[in-house]
mmCIF file of C-alpha atoms and ligand atoms in Angstrom:
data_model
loop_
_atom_site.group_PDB
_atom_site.id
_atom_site.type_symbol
_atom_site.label_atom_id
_atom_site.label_comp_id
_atom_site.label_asym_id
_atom_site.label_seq_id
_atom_site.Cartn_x
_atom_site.Cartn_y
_atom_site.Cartn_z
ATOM 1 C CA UNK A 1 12.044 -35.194 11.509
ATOM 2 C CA UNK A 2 12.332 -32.737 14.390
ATOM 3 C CA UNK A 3 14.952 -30.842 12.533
ATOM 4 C CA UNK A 4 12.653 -30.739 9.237
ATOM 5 C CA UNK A 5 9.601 -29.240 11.706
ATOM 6 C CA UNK A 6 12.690 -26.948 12.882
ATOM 7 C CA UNK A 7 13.926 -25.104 9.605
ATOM 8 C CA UNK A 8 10.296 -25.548 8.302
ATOM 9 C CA UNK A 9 8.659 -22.641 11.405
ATOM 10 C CA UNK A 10 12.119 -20.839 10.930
ATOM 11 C CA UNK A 11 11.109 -20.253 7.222
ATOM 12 C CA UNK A 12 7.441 -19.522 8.399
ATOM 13 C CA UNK A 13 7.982 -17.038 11.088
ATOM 14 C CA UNK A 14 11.002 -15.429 9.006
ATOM 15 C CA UNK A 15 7.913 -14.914 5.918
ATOM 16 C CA UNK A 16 5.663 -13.380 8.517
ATOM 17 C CA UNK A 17 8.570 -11.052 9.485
ATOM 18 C CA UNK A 18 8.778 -10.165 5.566
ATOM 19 C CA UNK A 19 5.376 -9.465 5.262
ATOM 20 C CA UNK A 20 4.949 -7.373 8.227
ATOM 21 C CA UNK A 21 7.780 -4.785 6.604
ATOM 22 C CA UNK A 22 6.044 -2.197 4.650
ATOM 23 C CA UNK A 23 6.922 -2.436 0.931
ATOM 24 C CA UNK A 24 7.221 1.715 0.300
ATOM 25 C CA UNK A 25 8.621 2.678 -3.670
ATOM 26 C CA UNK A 26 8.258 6.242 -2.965
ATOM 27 C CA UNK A 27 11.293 8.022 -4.884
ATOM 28 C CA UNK A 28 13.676 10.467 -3.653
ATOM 29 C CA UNK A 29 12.613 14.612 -3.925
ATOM 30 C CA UNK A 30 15.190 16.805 -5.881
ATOM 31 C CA UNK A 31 17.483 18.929 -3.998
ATOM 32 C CA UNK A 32 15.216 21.739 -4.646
ATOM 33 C CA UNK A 33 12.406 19.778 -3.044
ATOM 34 C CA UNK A 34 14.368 18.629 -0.301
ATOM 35 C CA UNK A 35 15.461 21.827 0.715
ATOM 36 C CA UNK A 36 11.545 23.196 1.142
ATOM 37 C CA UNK A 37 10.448 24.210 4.281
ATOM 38 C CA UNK A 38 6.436 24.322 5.783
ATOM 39 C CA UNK A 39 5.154 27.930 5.947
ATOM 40 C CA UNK A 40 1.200 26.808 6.701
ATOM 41 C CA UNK A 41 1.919 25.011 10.303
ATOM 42 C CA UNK A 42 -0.677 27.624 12.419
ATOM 43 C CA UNK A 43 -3.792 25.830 14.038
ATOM 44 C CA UNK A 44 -5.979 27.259 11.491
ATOM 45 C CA UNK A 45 -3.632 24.983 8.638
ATOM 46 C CA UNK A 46 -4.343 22.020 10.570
ATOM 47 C CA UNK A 47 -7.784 22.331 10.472
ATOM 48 C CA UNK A 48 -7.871 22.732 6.952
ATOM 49 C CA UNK A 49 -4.813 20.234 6.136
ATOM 50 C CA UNK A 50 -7.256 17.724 7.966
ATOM 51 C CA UNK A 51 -10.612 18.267 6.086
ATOM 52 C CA UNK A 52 -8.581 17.720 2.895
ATOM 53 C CA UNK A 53 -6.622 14.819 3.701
ATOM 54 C CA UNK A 54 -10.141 13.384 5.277
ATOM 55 C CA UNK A 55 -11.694 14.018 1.773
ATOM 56 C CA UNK A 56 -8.837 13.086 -0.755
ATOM 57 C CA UNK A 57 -5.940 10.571 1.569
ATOM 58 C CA UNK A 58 -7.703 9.078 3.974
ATOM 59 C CA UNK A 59 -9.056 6.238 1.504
ATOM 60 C CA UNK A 60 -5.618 4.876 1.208
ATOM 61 C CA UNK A 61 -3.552 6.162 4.072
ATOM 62 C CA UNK A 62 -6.184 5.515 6.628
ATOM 63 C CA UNK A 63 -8.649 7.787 8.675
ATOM 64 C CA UNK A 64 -5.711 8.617 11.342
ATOM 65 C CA UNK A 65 -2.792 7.322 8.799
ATOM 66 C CA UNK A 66 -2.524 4.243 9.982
ATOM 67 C CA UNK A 67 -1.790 2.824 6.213
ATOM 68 C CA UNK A 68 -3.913 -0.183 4.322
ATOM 69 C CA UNK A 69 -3.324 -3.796 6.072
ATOM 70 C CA UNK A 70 -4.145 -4.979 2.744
ATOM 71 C CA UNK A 71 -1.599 -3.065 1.114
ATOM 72 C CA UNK A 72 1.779 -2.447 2.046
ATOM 73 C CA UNK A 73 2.662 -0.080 -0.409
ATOM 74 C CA UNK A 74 0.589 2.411 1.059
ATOM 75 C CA UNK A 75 2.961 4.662 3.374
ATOM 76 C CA UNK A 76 1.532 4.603 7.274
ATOM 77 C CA UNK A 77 2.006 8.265 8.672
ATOM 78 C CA UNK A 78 1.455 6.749 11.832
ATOM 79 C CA UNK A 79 5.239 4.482 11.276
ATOM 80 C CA UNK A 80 7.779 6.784 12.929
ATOM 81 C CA UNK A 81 10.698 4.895 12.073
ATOM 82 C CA UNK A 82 9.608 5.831 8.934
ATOM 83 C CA UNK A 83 8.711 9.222 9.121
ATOM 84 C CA UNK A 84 11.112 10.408 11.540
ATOM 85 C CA UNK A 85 13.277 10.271 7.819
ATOM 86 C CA UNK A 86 11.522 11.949 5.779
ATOM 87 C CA UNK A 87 11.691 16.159 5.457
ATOM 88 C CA UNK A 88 8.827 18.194 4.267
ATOM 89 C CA UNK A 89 10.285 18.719 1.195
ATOM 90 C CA UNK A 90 10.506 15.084 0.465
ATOM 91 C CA UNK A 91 7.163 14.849 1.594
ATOM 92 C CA UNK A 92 5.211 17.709 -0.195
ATOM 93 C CA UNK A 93 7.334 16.166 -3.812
ATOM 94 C CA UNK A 94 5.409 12.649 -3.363
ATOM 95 C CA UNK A 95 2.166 14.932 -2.580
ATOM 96 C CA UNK A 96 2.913 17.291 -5.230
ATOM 97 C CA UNK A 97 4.043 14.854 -7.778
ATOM 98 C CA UNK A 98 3.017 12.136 -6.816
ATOM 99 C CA UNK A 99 5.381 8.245 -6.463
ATOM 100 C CA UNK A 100 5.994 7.493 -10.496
ATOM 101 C CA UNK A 101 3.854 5.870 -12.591
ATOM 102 C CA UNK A 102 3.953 2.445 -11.162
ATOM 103 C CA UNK A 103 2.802 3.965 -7.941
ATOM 104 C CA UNK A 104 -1.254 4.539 -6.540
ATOM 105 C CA UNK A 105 0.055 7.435 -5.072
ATOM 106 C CA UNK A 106 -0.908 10.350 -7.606
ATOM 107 C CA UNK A 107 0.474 13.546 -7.849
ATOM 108 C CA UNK A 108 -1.723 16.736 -6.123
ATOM 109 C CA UNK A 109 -0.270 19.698 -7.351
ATOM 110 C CA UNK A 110 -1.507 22.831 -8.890
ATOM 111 C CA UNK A 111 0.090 22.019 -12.265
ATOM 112 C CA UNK A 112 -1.529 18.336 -11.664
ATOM 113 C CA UNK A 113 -5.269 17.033 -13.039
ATOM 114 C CA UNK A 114 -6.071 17.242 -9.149
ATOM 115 C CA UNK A 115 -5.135 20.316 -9.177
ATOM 116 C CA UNK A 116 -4.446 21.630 -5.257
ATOM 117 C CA UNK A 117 -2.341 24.796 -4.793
ATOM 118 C CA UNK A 118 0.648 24.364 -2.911
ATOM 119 C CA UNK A 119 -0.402 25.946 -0.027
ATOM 120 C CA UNK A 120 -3.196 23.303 0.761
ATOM 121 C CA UNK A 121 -0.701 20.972 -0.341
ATOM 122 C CA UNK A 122 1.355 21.874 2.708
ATOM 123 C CA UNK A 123 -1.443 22.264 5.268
ATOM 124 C CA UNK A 124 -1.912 18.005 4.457
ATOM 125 C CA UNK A 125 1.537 17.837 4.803
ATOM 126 C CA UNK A 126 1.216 19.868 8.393
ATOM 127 C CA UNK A 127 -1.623 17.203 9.174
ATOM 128 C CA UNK A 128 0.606 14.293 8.310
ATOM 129 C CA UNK A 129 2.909 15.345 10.678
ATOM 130 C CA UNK A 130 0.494 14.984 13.477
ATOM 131 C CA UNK A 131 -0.689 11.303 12.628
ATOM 132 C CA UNK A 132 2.808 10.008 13.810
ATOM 133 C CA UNK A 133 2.925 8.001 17.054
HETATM 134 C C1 HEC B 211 -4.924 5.511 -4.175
HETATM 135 C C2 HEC B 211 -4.197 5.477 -2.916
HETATM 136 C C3 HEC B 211 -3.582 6.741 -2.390
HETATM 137 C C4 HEC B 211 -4.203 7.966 -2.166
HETATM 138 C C5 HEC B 211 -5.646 8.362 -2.420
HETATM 139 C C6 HEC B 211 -3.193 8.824 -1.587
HETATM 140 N N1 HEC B 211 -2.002 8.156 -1.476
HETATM 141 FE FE1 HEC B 211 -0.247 8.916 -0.732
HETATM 142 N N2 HEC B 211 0.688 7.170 -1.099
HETATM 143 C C7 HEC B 211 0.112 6.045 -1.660
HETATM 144 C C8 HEC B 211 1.124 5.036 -1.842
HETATM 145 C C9 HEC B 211 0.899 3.639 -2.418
HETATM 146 C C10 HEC B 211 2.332 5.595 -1.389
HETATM 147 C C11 HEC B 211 3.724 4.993 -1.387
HETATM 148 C C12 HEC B 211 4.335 4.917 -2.759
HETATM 149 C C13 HEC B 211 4.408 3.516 -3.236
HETATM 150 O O1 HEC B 211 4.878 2.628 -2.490
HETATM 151 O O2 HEC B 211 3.977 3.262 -4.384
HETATM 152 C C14 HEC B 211 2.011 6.932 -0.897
HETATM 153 C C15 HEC B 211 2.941 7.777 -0.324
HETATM 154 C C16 HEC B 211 2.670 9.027 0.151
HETATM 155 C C17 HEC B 211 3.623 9.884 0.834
HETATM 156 C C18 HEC B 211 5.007 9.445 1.279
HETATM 157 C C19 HEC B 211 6.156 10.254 0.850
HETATM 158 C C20 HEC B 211 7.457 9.770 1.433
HETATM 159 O O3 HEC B 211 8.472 10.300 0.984
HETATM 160 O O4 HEC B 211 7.522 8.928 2.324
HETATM 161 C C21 HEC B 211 2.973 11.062 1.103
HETATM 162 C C22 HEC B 211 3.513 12.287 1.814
HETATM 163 C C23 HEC B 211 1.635 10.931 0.602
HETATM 164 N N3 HEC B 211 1.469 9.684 0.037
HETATM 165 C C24 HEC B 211 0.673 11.907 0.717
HETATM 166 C C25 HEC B 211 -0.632 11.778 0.277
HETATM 167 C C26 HEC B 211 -1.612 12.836 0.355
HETATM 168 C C27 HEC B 211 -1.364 14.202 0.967
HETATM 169 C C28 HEC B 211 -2.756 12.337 -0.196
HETATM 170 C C29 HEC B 211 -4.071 13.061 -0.398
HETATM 171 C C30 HEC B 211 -4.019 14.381 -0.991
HETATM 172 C C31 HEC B 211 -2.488 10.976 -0.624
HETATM 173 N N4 HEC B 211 -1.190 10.668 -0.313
HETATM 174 C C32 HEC B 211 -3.417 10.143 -1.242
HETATM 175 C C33 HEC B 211 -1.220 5.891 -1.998
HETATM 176 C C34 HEC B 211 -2.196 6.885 -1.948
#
């Protein structure tokens, strides 16, 4: 009996554990992505990184990038562990392209139906950066 109640909370708290882990599918950039740098990092790109990641990300990723409790897909800029991994290249080629079909995440590109230039692209990207804790 006590060893049932046991094994049944070790099962319960090891779920919780599961579901606090953030389920991310984002894909990996091409070298030639990877290999990008940030040109727009000045004060004034900030500004203007933020307005447009207010307007168009902050519905999913969260006013200050905190992510979606309700969905863990959603990538929290605010997760370190996370984005302490990640390059700007690899970031601006989920932005730019978006995660795959199969993902919510949608591609923002010029050549997309969204249709941001590259350059505001990478001032969000620049704003990102500043959401992690
Ligand atoms: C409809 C919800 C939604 C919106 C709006 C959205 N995203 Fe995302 N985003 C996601 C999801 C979900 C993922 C993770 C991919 C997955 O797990 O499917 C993601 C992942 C990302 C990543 C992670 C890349 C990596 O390699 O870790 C970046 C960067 C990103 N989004 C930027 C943006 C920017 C910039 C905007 C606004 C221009 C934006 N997102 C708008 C849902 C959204």
């Amino acid at each position: 009996m006590l060893k049932n109640i046991f094994f049944g909370l070790l099962i319960f708290s090891g779920s919780l554990l599961f579901a606090a882990e953030p389920l991310y599918n984002v894909p990996d950039a091409p070298a030639e992505y990877a290999e990008m740098t940030n040109a727009f990092t000045s004060q004034k790109d900030l500004e203007i990184g933020k307005k447009y990641y207010q307007k168009e990300c902050a519905d999913c990723h969260g006013e200050s990038g905190e992510g979606d409790a309700d969905d863990k897909s959603v990538v929290a800029f605010t997760n370190s562990a996370w984005m302490n991994t990640r390059s700007d290249g690899q970031l601006f080629y989920i932005a730019a392209e978006g995660a795959g079909e199969d993902s919510d995440m949608e591609a923002y590109g010029p050549w997309s139906e969204m249709g941001y230039s590259e350059k505001r692209v990478w001032q969000m990207i620049s704003y990102i950066r500043t959401l992690i804790k």
